[in-house]
Amino acid sequence: MTSAKRFTLIVVVPVGLIILVIISKWLPDTVDINNNNNNNNNNNNNSNNNNHSVESDVKNDNSTNTNKERERTDRELDLNTFEIIERRRNLSKTILFWTPRLKDPYWSTPAGKVAFQGCRYSNCEFTADKDRLDEADMLLFYCSELPHFPDSRHSHQLYVHVTWEAPKKARSRRYGLYGEAINMTVGYRKDANIYLPYFIPEPREDPEENYTIRIPFDNRSRSVAWLVSNCNPVSRRDIYVKELSKYIDVDIYGKCGNNSCDDVHGEHAHGPCFRKFETFYKFYLALENNICKDYYTEKLMNSFEHEIVPIVFGGADYEHDFPKGSLINIVDFPNPKDLANYLKTMTEEEYNSHLQWKAKYRIGIRLLHCTLCEFLHDSAYTRGEQILPPSYGGYYSKWWDDSCHNDLIYELKEKGGW
């Protein structure tokens, strides 16, 4: 009987060890299974001293029972793991703003729990209180404010890079160190862990099949409007506009022009301006400061939200990411003169065809706070189906150094001979 008991320990203890190792993944950082390993080793050493002939006698008799025990243990393991995952998913989550920019309501929402009341998951809380570091599940770092990181870090905490800015604006010599600390990304890049651009055109749930947008073309007495505050952008869009102005009227508003919208200046004062634009103008220049991979901003969103046709220049995949006919891309024309001729000869029917997409699509905006809270409660990561890398290292080199094409204007100029 003594020998049989010792044999049973040889089979059951490794299974228990497996349970401890797997469940330890879901327990707090302080869980230590080293003592269990030592005990297991001692048990194994003692078992090796048993009489081998007795083991051989009982081996065949107990094999069936051992297999059944293993199957039962595996079922319990699956159940325990599921319960642990569900328990972690149901816990309240704390999201800590580590950099000042993300505390600004322009980028996020007020601190606290009230912001999440309209989200799919509401048991999250935003805070900027760094004294609550230890309880934070996620820390947010805005890319243009490369931070001094916390002195200590718990293994369960996610360090999240958040940005809606182009790499050139956010570039810093500290980006290498930054990349080694970050293990999750949120922003306009499609290869981010959470793809969160300024907006996404989404199909309407109830598309208006017979709806036709008709703009009284003759009432639009002006041709092209441009609201701009950065007069010397790295994309050199101003060079293109200067050439375009030779062949069609372009009225410039904001800090870089002589026109105003009800005495409102500045690129973010788009309300009064766009009400004026959609009343008197046919086209709006939505030209980006930077020509970077996947990058588009509120410049395009503002025009999409109004009854005016945008003319775009940027690094987004305009052909695939936006409804067909919803915009005019300057790179589709050999030179500014050809674009101007196209705009001036456009008929009313052709013009209205650029607005018909609005009957089937709407402007969708994914909210940062709702998206992050949902990720912390229901994602491949929280379900244990995905393990995030300890750092993104090389990703940041590619993001900062290899994703922009700000010489494109000069290439278009040389190719088009203008």
XYZ file of C-alpha atoms in Angstrom:
418
model
C 0.000 0.000 0.000
C 2.822 2.388 0.794
C 4.402 1.826 -2.604
C 1.111 2.397 -4.393
C 0.629 5.754 -2.673
C 4.079 6.859 -3.677
C 3.389 5.920 -7.278
C 0.238 8.047 -7.288
C 2.283 11.101 -6.290
C 4.449 10.650 -9.366
C 1.414 11.123 -11.611
C -0.679 13.696 -9.787
C 1.961 16.203 -8.653
C 3.059 17.223 -12.204
C -0.568 17.901 -13.103
C -0.918 20.068 -10.014
C 2.242 21.877 -11.007
C 0.746 22.586 -14.434
C -2.342 24.022 -12.743
C -0.205 26.276 -10.572
C 1.912 27.502 -13.491
C -1.062 28.325 -15.715
C -3.171 29.939 -13.004
C -0.194 31.982 -11.836
C -0.466 33.859 -15.126
C -3.710 35.363 -13.847
C -2.687 35.985 -10.229
C -0.982 39.144 -8.865
C 2.707 39.691 -9.452
C 3.591 38.596 -5.926
C 2.579 34.983 -6.486
C 5.702 32.784 -6.279
C 5.708 29.169 -7.334
C 9.383 28.499 -6.602
C 8.510 26.762 -3.315
C 6.114 24.500 -5.155
C 8.838 23.571 -7.625
C 11.203 22.705 -4.750
C 8.577 20.544 -3.076
C 7.901 18.767 -6.345
C 11.594 18.076 -6.840
C 11.840 16.632 -3.307
C 8.845 14.410 -3.930
C 10.319 13.201 -7.210
C 13.651 12.405 -5.529
C 11.913 10.421 -2.801
C 9.867 8.545 -5.359
C 12.955 7.523 -7.313
C 14.101 5.599 -4.225
C 11.026 3.359 -4.285
C 11.205 -0.314 -5.061
C 10.994 -0.495 -8.884
C 9.527 -3.959 -8.853
C 6.526 -2.790 -6.814
C 5.999 0.107 -9.229
C 5.954 -2.307 -12.105
C 3.358 -4.509 -10.360
C 0.869 -1.690 -9.835
C 1.496 0.240 -13.057
C -0.855 -1.669 -15.306
C -3.574 -1.883 -12.651
C -3.624 1.882 -12.079
C -3.178 3.146 -15.669
C -6.906 3.335 -16.393
C -7.660 5.204 -13.164
C -4.736 7.538 -13.788
C -6.037 8.501 -17.255
C -9.488 9.196 -15.841
C -7.955 11.315 -13.087
C -5.974 13.280 -15.673
C -9.098 13.916 -17.779
C -11.011 15.093 -14.693
C -8.147 17.391 -13.700
C -7.972 18.867 -17.218
C -11.695 19.658 -17.096
C -11.259 21.350 -13.728
C -8.292 23.282 -15.084
C -10.332 24.589 -18.024
C -13.144 25.598 -15.671
C -10.798 27.320 -13.223
C -9.024 29.217 -15.993
C -12.365 30.363 -17.431
C -13.527 31.552 -14.005
C -10.285 33.452 -13.418
C -10.521 35.161 -16.814
C -14.151 36.110 -16.223
C -13.334 37.454 -12.760
C -10.535 39.632 -14.144
C -12.762 40.885 -16.971
C -15.451 41.964 -14.522
C -13.129 43.977 -12.289
C -13.180 47.755 -12.507
C -10.284 49.103 -14.583
C -8.217 52.215 -13.917
C -6.680 54.158 -16.818
C -3.983 56.644 -15.839
C -3.096 59.715 -17.939
C 0.663 59.937 -17.496
C 1.252 62.846 -19.902
C -0.544 66.221 -19.624
C -1.938 66.342 -23.173
C -4.357 63.487 -22.623
C -5.962 65.273 -19.673
C -7.239 67.911 -22.087
C -10.955 67.292 -22.816
C -10.222 68.131 -26.473
C -8.455 64.762 -26.711
C -10.349 62.652 -24.243
C -12.991 63.030 -21.552
C -13.113 64.311 -17.982
C -11.534 62.158 -15.310
C -13.671 59.763 -13.329
C -16.281 57.125 -14.138
C -19.066 59.295 -15.533
C -17.479 59.425 -18.994
C -18.059 55.695 -19.480
C -21.794 55.675 -18.810
C -22.675 55.556 -22.502
C -20.075 52.927 -23.409
C -20.531 49.205 -23.925
C -18.428 48.685 -20.792
C -18.769 51.266 -18.041
C -16.702 49.898 -15.138
C -13.597 51.939 -15.958
C -12.170 55.128 -14.535
C -9.871 57.800 -15.963
C -7.467 59.514 -13.585
C -4.478 61.850 -13.785
C -3.503 61.186 -10.157
C -0.038 59.624 -10.300
C -0.349 58.570 -6.671
C -2.710 55.887 -7.972
C -0.003 54.334 -10.124
C -0.089 50.978 -8.351
C -3.775 50.426 -9.081
C -3.576 51.447 -12.755
C -4.256 48.771 -15.363
C -3.234 51.001 -18.252
C -0.976 54.067 -18.554
C -1.437 56.450 -21.490
C 1.500 58.341 -23.001
C 0.993 60.940 -25.709
C 3.733 60.691 -28.317
C 4.740 64.367 -28.526
C 5.289 64.506 -24.750
C 7.867 61.780 -24.310
C 7.807 61.248 -20.570
C 9.947 60.228 -17.699
C 8.511 56.837 -16.971
C 7.439 55.624 -13.526
C 10.226 54.311 -11.317
C 8.501 50.951 -11.003
C 6.090 48.964 -13.096
C 3.788 46.033 -12.407
C 3.839 43.252 -14.963
C 0.098 43.484 -15.630
C 0.241 47.188 -16.549
C -0.051 48.202 -20.190
C 2.043 51.157 -21.369
C 0.082 52.641 -24.253
C 1.383 54.971 -26.957
C -1.438 57.289 -28.123
C -1.200 59.670 -31.062
C -3.133 61.460 -33.759
C -0.137 63.535 -34.807
C 2.237 62.955 -37.690
C 5.669 61.501 -36.812
C 7.624 64.594 -37.858
C 5.856 66.682 -35.222
C 6.377 64.093 -32.528
C 10.007 63.195 -33.336
C 12.425 63.085 -30.429
C 15.864 61.694 -29.786
C 14.304 59.750 -26.925
C 12.067 57.686 -29.182
C 14.336 54.613 -28.970
C 14.003 54.439 -25.190
C 10.305 55.198 -25.524
C 9.765 52.278 -27.861
C 11.437 49.869 -25.482
C 8.964 50.737 -22.711
C 5.717 50.774 -24.715
C 3.859 47.542 -25.381
C 0.637 48.776 -26.985
C -0.315 51.415 -29.571
C -3.461 53.454 -30.224
C -3.904 55.916 -33.069
C -4.403 56.636 -36.754
C -2.031 53.941 -38.038
C -3.767 50.812 -39.304
C -1.045 48.651 -37.780
C -1.721 49.995 -34.271
C -3.129 47.591 -31.686
C -6.223 49.785 -31.636
C -6.919 51.606 -34.906
C -8.485 54.909 -33.875
C -8.360 57.567 -36.622
C -10.123 60.915 -36.482
C -13.181 59.361 -38.092
C -14.277 56.437 -40.243
C -17.009 56.500 -42.914
C -19.486 53.847 -41.805
C -22.397 52.374 -43.795
C -25.745 53.616 -42.550
C -27.961 51.030 -40.898
C -30.900 52.338 -42.920
C -29.427 53.659 -46.206
C -31.742 55.980 -48.079
C -31.801 54.205 -51.444
C -33.959 56.768 -53.201
C -32.493 59.843 -51.539
C -30.743 62.298 -53.838
C -28.715 65.270 -52.679
C -29.288 68.285 -54.881
C -27.219 71.404 -54.331
C -28.370 74.539 -56.191
C -25.148 74.867 -58.133
C -25.748 78.415 -59.343
C -26.026 79.669 -55.755
C -22.387 78.737 -55.137
C -20.828 81.866 -56.566
C -17.295 81.162 -55.280
C -14.982 78.352 -56.370
C -12.449 77.162 -53.770
C -12.026 77.908 -50.047
C -9.094 77.061 -47.789
C -8.950 77.494 -44.007
C -5.340 77.286 -42.805
C -3.178 78.365 -39.865
C 0.152 76.621 -40.598
C 1.694 78.748 -43.326
C 4.920 76.770 -43.761
C 4.082 73.047 -43.449
C 6.572 70.306 -44.209
C 4.246 68.962 -46.922
C 4.673 72.273 -48.843
C 1.020 72.239 -49.810
C 1.293 76.030 -50.123
C 3.389 75.598 -53.284
C 0.554 73.698 -54.931
C -2.085 76.219 -53.845
C -0.015 79.109 -55.176
C 0.135 77.438 -58.593
C -3.545 76.456 -58.497
C -4.510 80.072 -57.778
C -3.195 81.086 -61.196
C -6.035 79.205 -62.888
C -8.970 79.345 -60.438
C -9.983 81.595 -57.549
C -8.833 80.289 -54.148
C -9.968 82.261 -51.094
C -7.702 81.674 -48.088
C -9.093 81.998 -44.548
C -7.337 81.900 -41.191
C -3.850 83.012 -40.195
C -2.411 82.517 -43.675
C -5.066 84.447 -45.597
C -6.882 87.752 -45.805
C -10.399 86.411 -45.248
C -12.297 85.700 -42.037
C -15.472 83.924 -40.972
C -17.535 86.255 -38.790
C -14.307 87.551 -37.242
C -13.297 84.026 -36.246
C -9.705 83.032 -36.994
C -7.870 79.781 -36.556
C -8.049 76.307 -38.020
C -10.157 74.887 -35.169
C -12.837 77.582 -35.516
C -14.423 75.555 -38.302
C -18.092 76.012 -37.367
C -18.766 79.536 -38.683
C -16.336 79.054 -41.558
C -17.864 75.865 -42.908
C -21.362 77.259 -42.689
C -20.096 80.044 -44.904
C -18.229 77.648 -47.193
C -21.205 75.376 -47.876
C -23.316 78.424 -48.684
C -21.036 80.220 -51.126
C -18.294 77.779 -52.236
C -18.212 74.642 -54.354
C -14.921 73.135 -53.152
C -12.743 73.020 -50.049
C -9.001 72.295 -49.862
C -8.388 69.549 -47.271
C -4.595 69.439 -47.612
C -2.587 67.800 -44.823
C 0.460 69.295 -43.076
C 2.280 65.972 -43.421
C 2.070 63.281 -46.078
C 2.391 60.200 -43.886
C 1.150 56.630 -44.016
C -2.560 56.339 -43.087
C -2.596 59.965 -41.893
C -5.697 62.114 -42.313
C -7.222 64.628 -39.916
C -10.173 66.842 -39.087
C -9.476 68.826 -42.274
C -11.271 66.146 -44.256
C -13.840 65.400 -41.557
C -14.967 69.032 -41.433
C -15.732 69.094 -45.140
C -17.445 65.690 -45.020
C -19.760 67.016 -42.312
C -20.929 69.813 -44.615
C -22.372 70.033 -48.116
C -19.125 70.828 -49.898
C -16.750 68.718 -52.017
C -13.227 68.269 -50.560
C -10.019 68.384 -52.572
C -7.466 66.251 -50.721
C -3.716 65.823 -50.429
C -2.304 63.410 -47.868
C -0.952 59.962 -47.051
C -4.242 58.128 -46.547
C -5.418 55.441 -48.934
C -8.192 57.666 -50.225
C -9.301 55.259 -52.938
C -10.052 52.403 -50.539
C -10.769 54.113 -47.210
C -13.487 56.515 -48.366
C -16.694 56.158 -50.387
C -16.280 56.288 -54.135
C -16.696 59.789 -55.527
C -16.655 61.453 -52.107
C -13.506 63.504 -52.761
C -11.101 64.825 -55.394
C -7.407 63.922 -55.040
C -4.848 66.328 -56.500
C -2.462 63.467 -57.344
C -4.996 62.229 -59.915
C -4.231 65.270 -62.079
C -0.966 65.934 -63.939
C -0.721 69.496 -62.660
C -2.711 72.257 -60.899
C -3.845 73.706 -64.235
C -5.575 70.463 -65.212
C -7.259 70.281 -61.807
C -8.486 73.869 -62.185
C -9.932 73.101 -65.623
C -11.751 70.064 -64.223
C -13.273 72.130 -61.416
C -14.326 74.998 -63.685
C -16.010 72.774 -66.279
C -17.856 70.548 -63.796
C -21.610 70.413 -64.379
C -24.235 70.577 -61.654
C -24.990 66.875 -62.118
C -21.313 65.973 -61.827
C -20.956 68.127 -58.745
C -23.896 66.536 -56.958
C -22.573 63.063 -57.770
C -19.701 63.810 -55.361
C -22.225 64.195 -52.514
C -24.435 61.134 -53.085
C -22.309 58.944 -50.807
C -23.909 60.705 -47.818
C -27.154 58.814 -48.438
C -25.433 55.498 -47.655
C -22.636 56.470 -45.255
C -22.243 58.482 -42.092
C -19.243 59.876 -40.213
C -18.346 57.379 -37.496
C -16.222 58.440 -34.525
C -14.846 55.819 -32.145
C -14.389 57.357 -28.714
C -11.045 56.836 -27.007
C -12.434 56.156 -23.538
C -15.055 53.651 -24.693
C -12.561 51.843 -26.907
C -9.948 51.479 -24.172
C -12.467 50.308 -21.584
C -13.824 47.704 -23.983
C -10.297 46.494 -24.719
C -9.585 46.009 -21.015
C -12.750 43.954 -20.552
C -13.333 42.106 -23.804
C -10.452 41.579 -26.210
C -8.148 38.797 -27.316
C -5.712 40.081 -24.699
C -8.138 39.923 -21.760
C -9.481 36.558 -22.929
C -5.961 35.172 -22.837
C -5.887 34.628 -26.614
C -3.207 37.235 -27.275
C -0.014 38.176 -25.476
C 1.216 41.704 -26.115
C 4.956 42.086 -26.697
C 7.071 43.437 -23.831
C 8.047 46.348 -26.095
C 7.588 47.665 -29.606
C 11.212 48.708 -30.127
C 11.668 48.489 -33.912
C 8.109 49.614 -34.617
C 8.941 53.125 -33.489
C 11.930 53.408 -35.783
C 9.652 52.588 -38.715
C 6.882 54.829 -37.430
C 9.096 57.884 -37.008
C 11.631 57.431 -39.776
C 10.060 55.575 -42.686
C 6.396 56.520 -42.956
C 6.275 60.040 -44.444
C 6.629 61.276 -48.008
C 6.849 65.029 -47.622
C 8.771 65.509 -50.876
C 5.706 64.466 -52.849
C 4.875 68.026 -53.942
C 8.301 68.399 -55.534
C 7.885 65.060 -57.310
C 4.476 66.111 -58.641
C 5.926 69.440 -59.715
C 8.770 67.803 -61.621
C 6.544 65.156 -63.182
C 3.844 67.642 -64.212
C 6.243 70.270 -65.493
C 4.789 73.176 -63.587
